[in-house]
DNA sequence: TTGAAAGCGCTAACAC
DNA sequence: GTGTTAGCGCTTTCAA
């Protein structure tokens, strides 16, 4: 591949003039510029990204880490963020971290190598390990979850929708519909976001004076199949709940699939509420009652915070909280 | 951020010794190595990616372009490819090209700048413009569609599932079930893959001696909403079809949603066949008859072809064809 | 085993 | 308006 020296030689000018002609910055006569551009074209010239970066310290790329590409929840976030980055001439590169902290650390390391100028980090499980890496990276990173270290020396931004409150809304909705046996299908509560969701359900149940026991709590992994499996398990037990709060739409869909297959009527026999309000919620049958999680807004806000750090040089911490909201569809109704 | 010079100064060795210690290549005494590694750790050292690349000409990154993150069809491909790249220590970076040829060209340009070592390019619309860019990039690029230029001088690999045949299978299935009014919901036939799918339906209809007219052909954009809209339009017309071939699962799901909302029974009133056999096909109700498109295998094969070019230096062209397959579920049955 | 030095391709300050 | 030159941070050859 050609470089500016070869072009310079070909047109009989110096490399710096070529560079000026190409970049449009600095003085350069019209003639020279034209000669250079023509030659560049002919020689099929492309600047080398690495060389530019080494000088500029700017890649104009953002690394966007998502734990799970199968989950439509993230699509909105990606779109929202992308819209902002684009405006500033930045590219978004998605990194699929597979729900795996090692992958997250690898990508933070890649960011430290300055492969990108900043990062949006989505994770189900912010913990001391990855937060430490974030803090020590010295690079701009925005989380899409709430996280505050006990030591209070965090220096990253975050944008979040209050998941705890979201699950409360879902639970309260079922309670208001007169349900009294309400189960919860969530994730592993060792993970931060799963714990929050679980608490949202538990606290709301407690507040309403509902009895709960362990057998009302089902553990999935946010996939449709795990929702299905939870339904299977539930139906082997006595005292089947009449209302189900699912920690995301996908599990709710899996749950409903089981019900459809086994002639359990939704919402006649059981009311189901999902969370995330993904496109699917409106498109399956029956339509799934769900919680709006403002994915696009999260993405847009996260991207904006990142650009502030990168372009405006903001160095103090900023956090943004967004409100979840209930959407009622056909999958839930009065008991 | 620290660099090898600062480390060298700190430990009282030369930068080249530090580099050797860090890379593990070349001679370096055990003592020196230990000193260096310790200092590097203390100074929170990370190598600069750009500097390495400038020397090595290797980024160990692959750019994976997908037109549409909302479509679960691509998930399997990403996973399959990722599995292979990982084995070779390569990272996959996803680029969302939004069904937009300009974005594709931008990413090909980014590849030419050597921001990555190779690319898997997924597009709905391979045409002269993007194929020219692919051919001229001089970089290893694998397509996940069939494409052969008339001039026959292509030098890229591709892996594909025969979509034409896939739609034929879907169409034949409905014909065999006794349907005679069979509609097709596809995409804009200006796009290469949409045209292939359309032809699959048309040719199979012709072969079976079925009459077809324009009003049996509906144009969507591969989203659920567009499937819904096609259903809406269809129902305003007379002579409603009894069988529907959809060019992907998402449109089929949107179509079914319309039917559910309007008390049209699937499959009693209308049989529906999708394409892609995404996870959703099995999880919605009724289960969607669909065409297996071997997404993971496409991904794995594409990644393997790419690694052959990058690591083994293969320079001749290779193409791989995979067979689609019908899966029958509840959404289609005998008329 | 270690160090000096050149060079990857580009940018930008400075001199002409 | 143009050219010279000195880096950016790393790798690698060659000499010591």
XYZ file of C-alpha atoms (C1' of nucleotides) in Angstrom:
702
model
C 0.000 0.000 0.000
C 1.239 3.466 -0.820
C 2.176 6.145 1.693
C 2.745 9.876 1.616
C 6.425 9.429 0.714
C 5.620 7.558 -2.442
C 3.090 10.167 -3.366
C 5.621 12.895 -2.616
C 8.171 11.251 -4.853
C 5.706 10.777 -7.650
C 4.500 14.379 -7.702
C 7.905 15.869 -6.903
C 6.909 17.530 -3.654
C 7.860 16.924 -0.060
C 5.950 14.567 2.202
C 4.798 17.423 4.379
C 3.233 19.208 1.466
C 1.510 16.014 0.551
C 0.262 15.680 4.106
C -1.042 19.225 4.029
C -2.734 18.709 0.708
C -4.376 15.548 1.940
C -5.534 16.886 5.270
C -6.569 20.287 3.979
C -4.813 21.857 6.947
C -1.969 24.302 6.510
C -0.856 26.137 3.407
C -0.809 24.435 0.073
C -1.229 25.883 -3.390
C -4.166 24.841 -5.405
C -1.967 23.286 -8.056
C -0.032 21.209 -5.591
C -3.167 20.076 -3.906
C -4.660 18.915 -7.151
C -1.561 17.060 -8.190
C -1.417 15.328 -4.850
C -5.049 14.362 -4.738
C -4.845 12.992 -8.232
C -1.790 10.932 -7.435
C -3.329 9.706 -4.196
C -6.337 8.536 -6.081
C -4.279 6.802 -8.728
C -2.095 5.113 -6.184
C -5.133 4.013 -4.253
C -3.804 5.723 -1.162
C -5.313 5.281 2.284
C -3.777 6.793 5.392
C -2.607 4.314 7.982
C -4.757 4.508 11.019
C -2.022 3.416 13.413
C 0.386 6.114 12.273
C -2.237 8.808 12.620
C -3.244 7.609 16.055
C 0.322 7.476 17.232
C 0.599 11.175 16.497
C -2.881 12.399 17.293
C -3.800 10.301 20.265
C -7.268 10.145 18.772
C -8.915 7.143 17.178
C -12.434 8.525 16.852
C -13.721 5.116 17.790
C -15.832 4.122 20.762
C -15.920 0.617 22.167
C -19.396 -0.434 23.193
C -19.403 -3.578 25.287
C -22.568 -5.624 25.566
C -22.883 -8.866 27.517
C -25.404 -10.572 25.302
C -26.136 -10.022 21.644
C -29.165 -12.293 21.800
C -31.022 -9.860 23.971
C -33.041 -7.273 22.080
C -32.884 -5.083 25.137
C -29.537 -3.729 24.009
C -30.559 -2.824 20.495
C -32.223 0.385 21.534
C -29.215 1.386 23.570
C -26.901 0.803 20.664
C -29.073 2.801 18.362
C -29.387 5.695 20.779
C -25.660 5.857 21.397
C -24.838 5.485 17.745
C -26.984 8.459 16.836
C -24.959 10.708 19.107
C -21.533 9.383 18.194
C -22.276 9.732 14.539
C -22.935 13.421 14.912
C -19.414 13.856 16.177
C -17.831 11.718 13.489
C -17.183 8.878 15.878
C -17.619 5.193 15.019
C -19.137 2.700 17.386
C -17.564 -0.716 17.630
C -19.532 -3.342 19.461
C -17.773 -5.864 21.621
C -19.644 -8.912 22.693
C -18.464 -9.814 26.169
C -20.620 -12.901 26.640
C -21.663 -12.195 30.188
C -18.085 -12.868 31.086
C -15.983 -10.686 33.297
C -12.731 -11.808 31.700
C -13.948 -10.547 28.362
C -14.903 -7.269 29.959
C -11.447 -6.906 31.431
C -9.903 -7.735 28.077
C -11.874 -4.998 26.420
C -10.990 -2.494 29.131
C -7.386 -3.464 28.491
C -7.885 -2.918 24.779
C -9.238 0.509 25.575
C -6.190 1.234 27.728
C -4.073 0.366 24.720
C -5.895 3.295 23.149
C -7.608 1.219 20.545
C -10.581 3.497 21.159
C -11.090 6.886 22.784
C -13.737 5.787 25.229
C -16.130 3.044 26.189
C -19.715 2.378 27.060
C -19.736 -0.633 29.291
C -22.864 -2.666 29.784
C -22.631 -5.478 32.267
C -24.937 -7.543 34.346
C -22.462 -7.715 37.069
C -20.507 -4.718 38.175
C -18.312 -5.797 41.021
C -15.053 -4.815 42.634
C -13.001 -6.456 39.928
C -14.361 -4.790 36.847
C -14.982 -1.493 38.610
C -11.364 -1.447 39.720
C -10.274 -1.932 36.130
C -12.609 0.844 35.046
C -11.263 3.241 37.654
C -7.655 2.404 36.919
C -7.965 2.522 33.167
C -7.586 6.264 33.149
C -9.867 6.316 30.126
C -13.408 7.678 29.790
C -15.875 4.896 30.485
C -19.607 5.217 31.016
C -21.625 2.467 32.670
C -25.265 1.857 31.933
C -25.968 0.719 35.444
C -25.826 2.384 38.744
C -22.703 1.625 40.711
C -21.056 3.468 43.558
C -18.046 2.029 45.286
C -17.999 2.138 49.062
C -14.723 4.082 48.940
C -16.431 6.839 47.016
C -13.474 7.489 44.740
C -15.085 6.392 41.535
C -14.387 8.506 38.545
C -16.686 7.145 35.884
C -20.098 8.305 34.751
C -23.200 6.203 34.634
C -26.684 6.354 33.237
C -29.330 4.040 34.542
C -32.952 3.268 34.688
C -34.042 2.367 38.144
C -34.562 -1.394 37.721
C -35.534 -1.782 41.335
C -38.390 0.590 40.829
C -39.260 -1.065 37.516
C -39.839 -4.405 39.159
C -41.785 -2.685 41.904
C -44.105 -1.228 39.291
C -44.594 -4.654 37.755
C -45.290 -6.245 41.113
C -47.615 -3.523 42.272
C -49.537 -3.782 39.032
C -50.284 -7.438 39.688
C -51.163 -6.743 43.305
C -53.550 -4.031 42.226
C -55.164 -6.482 39.882
C -56.017 -8.579 42.898
C -53.357 -11.254 42.598
C -52.071 -12.657 45.811
C -49.880 -15.555 44.760
C -47.222 -13.747 42.769
C -44.025 -15.473 41.712
C -40.802 -13.910 40.529
C -38.596 -15.202 37.738
C -35.227 -13.515 37.931
C -31.538 -14.171 37.491
C -28.753 -15.230 39.757
C -28.782 -12.774 42.662
C -25.037 -12.896 42.892
C -25.158 -10.536 39.969
C -25.795 -6.954 40.872
C -28.701 -6.242 38.546
C -30.380 -9.528 39.366
C -30.239 -8.721 43.048
C -31.792 -5.305 42.470
C -34.643 -6.838 40.564
C -35.213 -9.478 43.153
C -35.307 -6.845 45.869
C -37.806 -4.796 43.904
C -40.185 -7.726 43.920
C -39.530 -8.742 47.501
C -39.840 -5.270 48.979
C -43.051 -4.563 47.136
C -44.506 -7.873 48.267
C -43.491 -7.147 51.839
C -44.883 -3.656 51.751
C -48.215 -5.006 50.595
C -48.221 -7.550 53.364
C -47.993 -10.517 51.006
C -46.529 -13.692 52.319
C -43.639 -14.972 50.317
C -41.560 -18.061 50.463
C -38.580 -19.366 48.535
C -40.697 -21.460 46.250
C -42.094 -18.346 44.635
C -38.657 -17.359 43.429
C -37.376 -18.895 40.212
C -33.909 -18.466 38.821
C -33.355 -18.174 35.103
C -30.654 -16.587 32.970
C -32.620 -14.028 30.962
C -33.123 -16.335 27.984
C -36.408 -17.599 26.620
C -35.415 -21.172 27.342
C -34.838 -20.438 30.984
C -38.288 -18.843 31.244
C -39.708 -22.014 29.782
C -37.786 -24.147 32.272
C -39.039 -22.080 35.197
C -42.606 -22.616 34.027
C -41.981 -26.333 33.840
C -40.682 -26.408 37.379
C -43.485 -24.221 38.652
C -46.152 -26.509 37.280
C -44.795 -29.509 39.142
C -45.614 -27.727 42.384
C -48.818 -27.148 44.244
C -50.379 -23.751 44.769
C -49.588 -22.396 41.344
C -49.250 -18.606 41.317
C -51.765 -16.460 39.479
C -49.323 -13.673 38.712
C -45.757 -13.811 37.439
C -43.199 -11.027 37.436
C -40.371 -11.758 35.031
C -37.078 -9.886 35.211
C -37.028 -9.501 31.441
C -39.221 -9.983 28.394
C -37.356 -12.964 27.044
C -38.021 -15.080 30.104
C -41.643 -13.995 30.029
C -41.881 -15.139 26.430
C -40.417 -18.524 27.305
C -42.849 -18.785 30.187
C -45.782 -17.985 27.948
C -44.620 -20.502 25.404
C -44.814 -23.204 28.050
C -48.296 -22.080 28.951
C -49.428 -22.063 25.345
C -48.101 -25.552 24.891
C -49.853 -26.787 28.006
C -53.195 -25.102 27.555
C -52.649 -22.752 30.421
C -54.438 -19.572 29.419
C -52.783 -16.211 29.669
C -54.154 -14.033 31.201
C -57.219 -16.098 32.200
C -55.288 -18.558 34.318
C -52.091 -16.650 34.945
C -51.109 -13.017 34.452
C -47.579 -12.357 33.270
C -45.528 -9.169 33.324
C -42.193 -8.811 31.577
C -39.552 -6.140 31.722
C -37.679 -4.125 29.049
C -40.622 -3.564 26.731
C -38.686 -4.848 23.749
C -40.285 -4.917 20.319
C -41.287 -8.480 20.987
C -43.567 -7.541 23.857
C -45.990 -5.890 21.477
C -45.598 -8.525 18.803
C -46.295 -11.740 20.591
C -49.699 -13.059 21.468
C -51.035 -12.194 23.918
C -49.302 -8.828 24.005
C -46.968 -8.741 26.966
C -47.416 -6.257 29.787
C -43.954 -4.892 30.405
C -41.806 -2.137 31.843
C -40.402 0.578 29.606
C -36.702 0.828 30.324
C -35.850 3.744 28.041
C -33.110 1.937 26.226
C -32.613 4.542 23.561
C -32.435 7.313 26.101
C -29.874 5.368 28.076
C -27.795 5.024 24.954
C -28.123 8.666 24.011
C -27.278 9.898 27.471
C -24.345 7.565 27.857
C -22.932 8.680 24.528
C -23.393 12.317 25.430
C -21.572 11.895 28.730
C -18.744 10.159 26.916
C -18.413 12.880 24.308
C -18.299 15.481 27.060
C -15.320 13.724 28.554
C -13.573 13.204 25.252
C -14.303 16.418 23.410
C -14.888 18.944 26.167
C -12.440 17.448 28.600
C -14.864 17.172 31.486
C -13.105 15.442 34.374
C -15.677 15.410 37.147
C -18.201 12.662 37.603
C -21.764 12.835 36.351
C -24.619 10.378 36.767
C -28.060 10.235 35.223
C -31.113 8.419 36.480
C -34.133 7.640 34.302
C -37.623 6.536 35.320
C -39.092 3.217 34.274
C -42.737 3.022 33.301
C -45.423 0.359 33.107
C -47.173 -0.557 29.830
C -50.215 -2.723 30.244
C -51.078 -5.175 27.475
C -53.145 -8.334 27.341
C -50.962 -10.696 29.330
C -52.116 -9.363 32.691
C -55.539 -8.615 34.105
C -57.825 -8.619 37.120
C -57.898 -11.844 38.982
C 0.542 6.742 30.634
C 3.953 5.180 30.900
C 5.964 3.774 28.031
C 8.984 1.523 27.658
C 11.379 4.452 27.934
C 10.122 5.396 31.341
C 10.356 1.803 32.459
C 13.864 1.593 31.033
C 14.904 4.655 32.953
C 13.407 3.429 36.163
C 15.073 0.018 36.068
C 18.316 1.286 34.556
C 18.170 -0.747 31.367
C 17.758 0.182 27.750
C 14.367 0.408 26.057
C 15.193 -2.520 23.840
C 15.857 -4.757 26.806
C 12.594 -3.660 28.304
C 10.832 -4.469 25.061
C 12.399 -7.931 25.041
C 11.475 -8.553 28.641
C 7.910 -7.504 28.022
C 7.417 -9.462 24.840
C 9.307 -12.543 25.988
C 11.040 -12.620 22.612
C 14.820 -12.348 22.308
C 17.466 -12.656 24.990
C 16.911 -11.233 28.405
C 18.283 -12.401 31.722
C 15.903 -13.616 34.314
C 16.848 -10.801 36.660
C 16.291 -8.100 34.105
C 12.993 -9.578 33.124
C 11.783 -9.633 36.674
C 12.842 -6.085 37.326
C 11.117 -4.935 34.197
C 7.896 -6.785 34.816
C 7.733 -5.480 38.329
C 8.279 -1.905 37.219
C 5.742 -2.272 34.429
C 3.188 -3.439 36.937
C 3.936 -0.606 39.326
C 3.797 1.979 36.613
C 0.546 0.560 35.354
C 2.050 0.090 31.934
C 0.027 -0.840 28.857
C 1.564 -1.051 25.407
C 0.193 1.380 22.874
C -1.755 -0.439 20.267
C -1.037 2.038 17.509
C 2.720 1.855 17.977
C 2.683 -1.919 17.912
C 0.526 -2.009 14.837
C 2.703 0.459 13.028
C 5.591 -1.942 13.413
C 3.866 -5.302 13.218
C 1.209 -4.691 10.645
C -1.061 -6.850 12.755
C -3.977 -5.706 14.853
C -5.448 -9.098 15.730
C -8.848 -7.583 15.301
C -11.570 -8.537 12.869
C -14.295 -6.178 11.750
C -17.655 -7.871 11.477
C -20.208 -5.754 9.652
C -23.894 -6.438 10.101
C -26.681 -4.454 8.501
C -29.216 -4.780 11.268
C -28.698 -5.418 14.950
C -32.407 -5.846 15.508
C -32.449 -9.048 13.556
C -31.745 -12.173 15.583
C -30.699 -13.867 12.381
C -27.210 -12.475 12.781
C -26.668 -13.546 16.343
C -25.841 -17.113 15.428
C -23.402 -15.938 12.774
C -21.621 -13.716 15.231
C -21.375 -16.479 17.756
C -20.057 -18.978 15.219
C -17.434 -16.580 13.925
C -16.439 -15.473 17.375
C -15.747 -19.035 18.439
C -13.201 -19.438 15.674
C -11.520 -16.062 16.027
C -11.122 -16.555 19.729
C -9.135 -19.707 19.208
C -6.594 -17.708 17.277
C -6.436 -14.884 19.790
C -8.366 -12.535 17.534
C -11.031 -10.121 18.740
C -14.250 -9.526 16.883
C -15.537 -5.995 16.604
C -19.060 -5.586 15.366
C -19.946 -2.717 13.117
C -23.547 -1.856 12.619
C -23.974 -0.655 9.061
C -27.694 0.072 9.246
C -28.587 -1.410 5.890
C -26.694 1.461 4.425
C -24.133 1.153 1.686
C -22.311 4.299 2.740
C -21.701 2.816 6.147
C -20.413 -0.331 4.504
C -18.015 1.669 2.404
C -16.884 3.567 5.458
C -16.091 0.362 7.251
C -14.245 -1.047 4.253
C -12.256 2.173 4.279
C -11.543 1.709 7.973
C -10.301 -1.762 7.173
C -8.059 -0.357 4.460
C -6.602 1.961 7.065
C -5.594 -1.289 8.739
C -7.750 -0.770 11.740
C -8.376 -4.512 11.538
C -6.716 -7.439 9.787
C -9.776 -8.643 7.959
C -13.521 -8.368 7.662
C -16.666 -10.411 7.522
C -19.151 -8.408 5.569
C -22.842 -9.103 5.801
C -25.048 -7.096 3.537
C -28.468 -7.316 2.077
C -27.327 -5.700 -1.029
C -24.107 -6.620 -2.706
C -23.833 -4.557 -5.815
C -21.148 -3.140 -8.069
C -20.330 -0.344 -5.681
C -19.585 -2.260 -2.528
C -18.086 -5.224 -4.386
C -15.710 -2.854 -6.150
C -14.622 -1.488 -2.791
C -14.168 -5.029 -1.509
C -12.069 -6.019 -4.475
C -9.965 -2.898 -4.358
C -9.402 -2.922 -0.643
C -6.567 -5.381 -0.976
C -7.592 -6.732 2.413
C -9.085 -10.120 3.292
C -12.860 -9.855 3.268
C -15.370 -12.691 3.409
C -18.976 -12.192 2.364
C -21.824 -14.186 3.795
C -23.740 -14.084 0.570
C -23.121 -15.437 -2.813
C -21.774 -12.913 -5.242
C -19.874 -13.345 -8.460
C -19.041 -10.371 -10.618
C -19.618 -10.702 -14.337
C -15.969 -9.868 -14.981
C -14.928 -12.891 -12.961
C -11.993 -11.145 -11.329
C -13.296 -11.220 -7.801
C -10.810 -12.057 -5.148
C -12.877 -12.436 -2.027
C -14.278 -15.524 -0.370
C -17.889 -16.103 0.455
C -20.001 -18.506 2.451
C -23.684 -18.718 1.821
C -26.802 -20.660 2.397
C -28.817 -20.997 -0.723
C -31.658 -18.570 0.038
C -33.282 -19.209 -3.296
C -33.585 -22.849 -2.442
C -34.727 -22.006 1.072
C -37.713 -20.080 -0.199
C -38.412 -22.843 -2.682
C -38.597 -25.297 0.207
C -40.985 -23.029 2.055
C -43.166 -22.573 -1.003
C -43.178 -26.224 -1.934
C -44.148 -27.124 1.614
C -47.280 -24.997 1.371
C -48.076 -26.364 -2.065
C -47.738 -29.891 -0.792
C -50.125 -29.036 2.001
C -52.703 -28.295 -0.650
C -52.584 -24.526 -0.643
C -53.212 -22.830 -3.931
C -53.420 -19.156 -3.072
C -49.952 -18.539 -1.740
C -48.666 -15.023 -1.125
C -45.105 -13.889 -0.656
C -43.910 -11.262 1.790
C -40.392 -10.216 0.867
C -38.148 -7.204 0.679
C -37.318 -4.668 -1.963
C -36.195 -6.681 -4.991
C -33.657 -4.060 -5.881
C -31.615 -5.661 -3.151
C -29.809 -8.768 -4.204
C -30.960 -11.120 -1.476
C -34.522 -9.926 -1.710
C -34.541 -10.650 -5.397
C -33.217 -14.170 -4.830
C -35.949 -14.866 -2.327
C -38.608 -13.514 -4.578
C -37.373 -15.686 -7.411
C -37.398 -18.741 -5.186
C -41.071 -18.227 -4.576
C -41.928 -17.284 -8.120
C -40.065 -20.119 -9.779
C -41.540 -22.685 -7.450
C -45.016 -21.344 -8.041
C -44.453 -21.433 -11.787
C -43.058 -24.928 -11.703
C -46.136 -26.127 -9.871
C -48.367 -24.456 -12.375
C -49.803 -21.987 -9.897
C -51.163 -18.757 -11.217
C -49.598 -15.705 -9.698
C -50.243 -12.034 -9.961
C -48.679 -8.916 -8.507
C -51.193 -8.690 -5.742
C -49.762 -11.792 -4.146
C -46.445 -10.104 -3.639
C -45.987 -7.895 -0.585
C -42.989 -5.759 0.127
C -41.725 -5.324 3.656
C -38.358 -4.504 5.139
C -37.645 -7.565 7.266
C -39.032 -6.039 10.457
C -41.986 -7.261 12.474
C -43.835 -4.035 11.858
C -43.571 -4.417 8.133
C -44.993 -7.947 8.360
C -47.893 -6.500 10.280
C -48.414 -3.812 7.679
C -48.430 -6.369 4.868
C -51.123 -8.329 6.693
C -53.167 -5.170 7.041
C -52.934 -4.469 3.351
C -53.667 -8.075 2.427
C -56.866 -8.125 4.411
C -58.285 -5.144 2.560
C -58.236 -7.199 -0.603
C -60.464 -9.929 -1.892
C -59.361 -13.495 -2.384
C -57.255 -13.725 0.739
C -54.448 -16.260 0.416
C -54.427 -19.413 2.510
C -50.668 -19.739 2.616
C -47.990 -17.126 3.240
C -44.292 -17.413 2.579
C -42.321 -14.807 4.501
C -38.749 -13.924 3.598
C -37.781 -13.918 7.265
C -39.115 -14.853 10.679
C -39.587 -11.305 11.894
C -42.035 -10.430 9.138
C -43.856 -13.700 9.786
C -44.152 -12.777 13.455
C -45.568 -9.365 12.597
C -47.993 -11.012 10.195
C -49.131 -13.454 12.865
C -49.577 -10.647 15.337
C -52.018 -8.993 12.980
C -53.892 -12.256 12.626
C -54.032 -12.782 16.362
C -55.391 -9.315 16.848
C -58.033 -9.810 14.203
C -59.160 -13.286 15.112
C -57.701 -14.824 12.032
C -56.618 -18.272 13.093
C -53.194 -19.602 12.290
C -52.974 -22.244 10.889
C -56.740 -22.891 10.604
C -57.424 -19.938 8.352
C -53.968 -19.187 7.036
C -50.720 -21.138 7.071
C -47.538 -19.135 7.553
C -43.930 -20.081 6.895
C -40.993 -17.959 7.999
C -37.328 -18.094 7.179
C -34.170 -18.104 9.325
C -35.443 -20.363 12.089
C -34.403 -17.899 14.763
C -34.987 -18.714 18.426
C -38.236 -16.832 18.209
C -39.724 -19.275 15.724
C -39.905 -21.959 18.382
C -40.934 -19.585 21.125
C -43.950 -17.852 19.721
C -47.411 -19.258 19.555
C -48.232 -20.974 17.317
C -44.716 -22.264 16.699
C -43.507 -20.943 13.365
C -42.658 -23.247 10.495
C -39.385 -21.912 9.167
C -36.238 -22.563 7.173
C -32.999 -23.422 8.921
C -30.321 -21.126 7.536
C -27.324 -22.496 9.430
C -26.267 -19.170 10.843
C -23.631 -20.533 13.165
C -22.096 -22.616 10.431
C -21.971 -19.597 8.169
C -20.163 -17.691 10.890
C -17.737 -20.489 11.596
C -16.945 -21.060 7.961
C -16.521 -17.387 7.204
C -14.152 -16.980 10.130
C -12.164 -20.002 9.058
C -11.778 -18.682 5.536
C -10.621 -15.366 6.904
C -8.055 -16.914 9.212
C -6.704 -18.924 6.283
C -6.081 -15.726 4.408
C -4.589 -13.890 7.358
C -2.571 -16.587 9.061
C -1.762 -19.031 6.287
C -1.484 -16.459 3.553
C -3.931 -18.127 1.199
C -4.388 -15.905 -1.838
C -6.746 -17.855 -4.058
C -10.485 -17.611 -3.830
C -12.647 -20.078 -1.957
C -16.417 -20.283 -1.673
C -18.678 -22.420 0.480
C -22.310 -23.282 -0.067
C -24.581 -24.623 2.678
C -27.991 -26.275 2.376
C -31.116 -24.774 3.911
C -33.664 -27.056 5.543
C -37.342 -26.922 6.403
C -38.616 -27.220 9.994
C -42.319 -27.744 10.273
C -44.106 -26.362 13.333
C -47.703 -25.446 14.068
C -48.101 -22.382 11.909
C -48.623 -24.361 8.718
C -50.787 -27.317 7.881
C -52.945 -29.075 5.325
C -55.558 -26.920 3.781
C 22.983 -10.603 27.478
C 22.530 -5.804 26.416
C 22.341 -1.278 23.936
C 22.245 1.887 19.903
C 19.818 3.059 16.215
C 16.791 2.811 12.355
C 12.246 2.770 10.892
C 6.932 1.831 10.735
C 3.681 6.348 8.399
C 1.989 10.357 9.863
C 1.852 15.292 11.954
C 3.363 19.784 13.051
C 6.657 23.195 14.535
C 9.927 25.736 12.407
C 12.972 27.462 8.964
C 13.350 28.906 4.416
C 3.852 28.094 -0.150
C 7.186 24.476 0.655
C 10.737 21.585 2.841
C 13.324 19.874 6.875
C 13.104 17.667 10.915
C 11.814 15.711 15.142
C 9.021 12.948 17.256
C 4.604 9.472 18.532
C 6.000 4.210 21.111
C 7.252 0.089 19.669
C 10.167 -3.716 17.268
C 14.180 -5.548 15.536
C 18.718 -5.746 13.482
C 23.228 -5.377 14.379
C 27.164 -4.340 16.949
C 29.300 -4.531 21.385
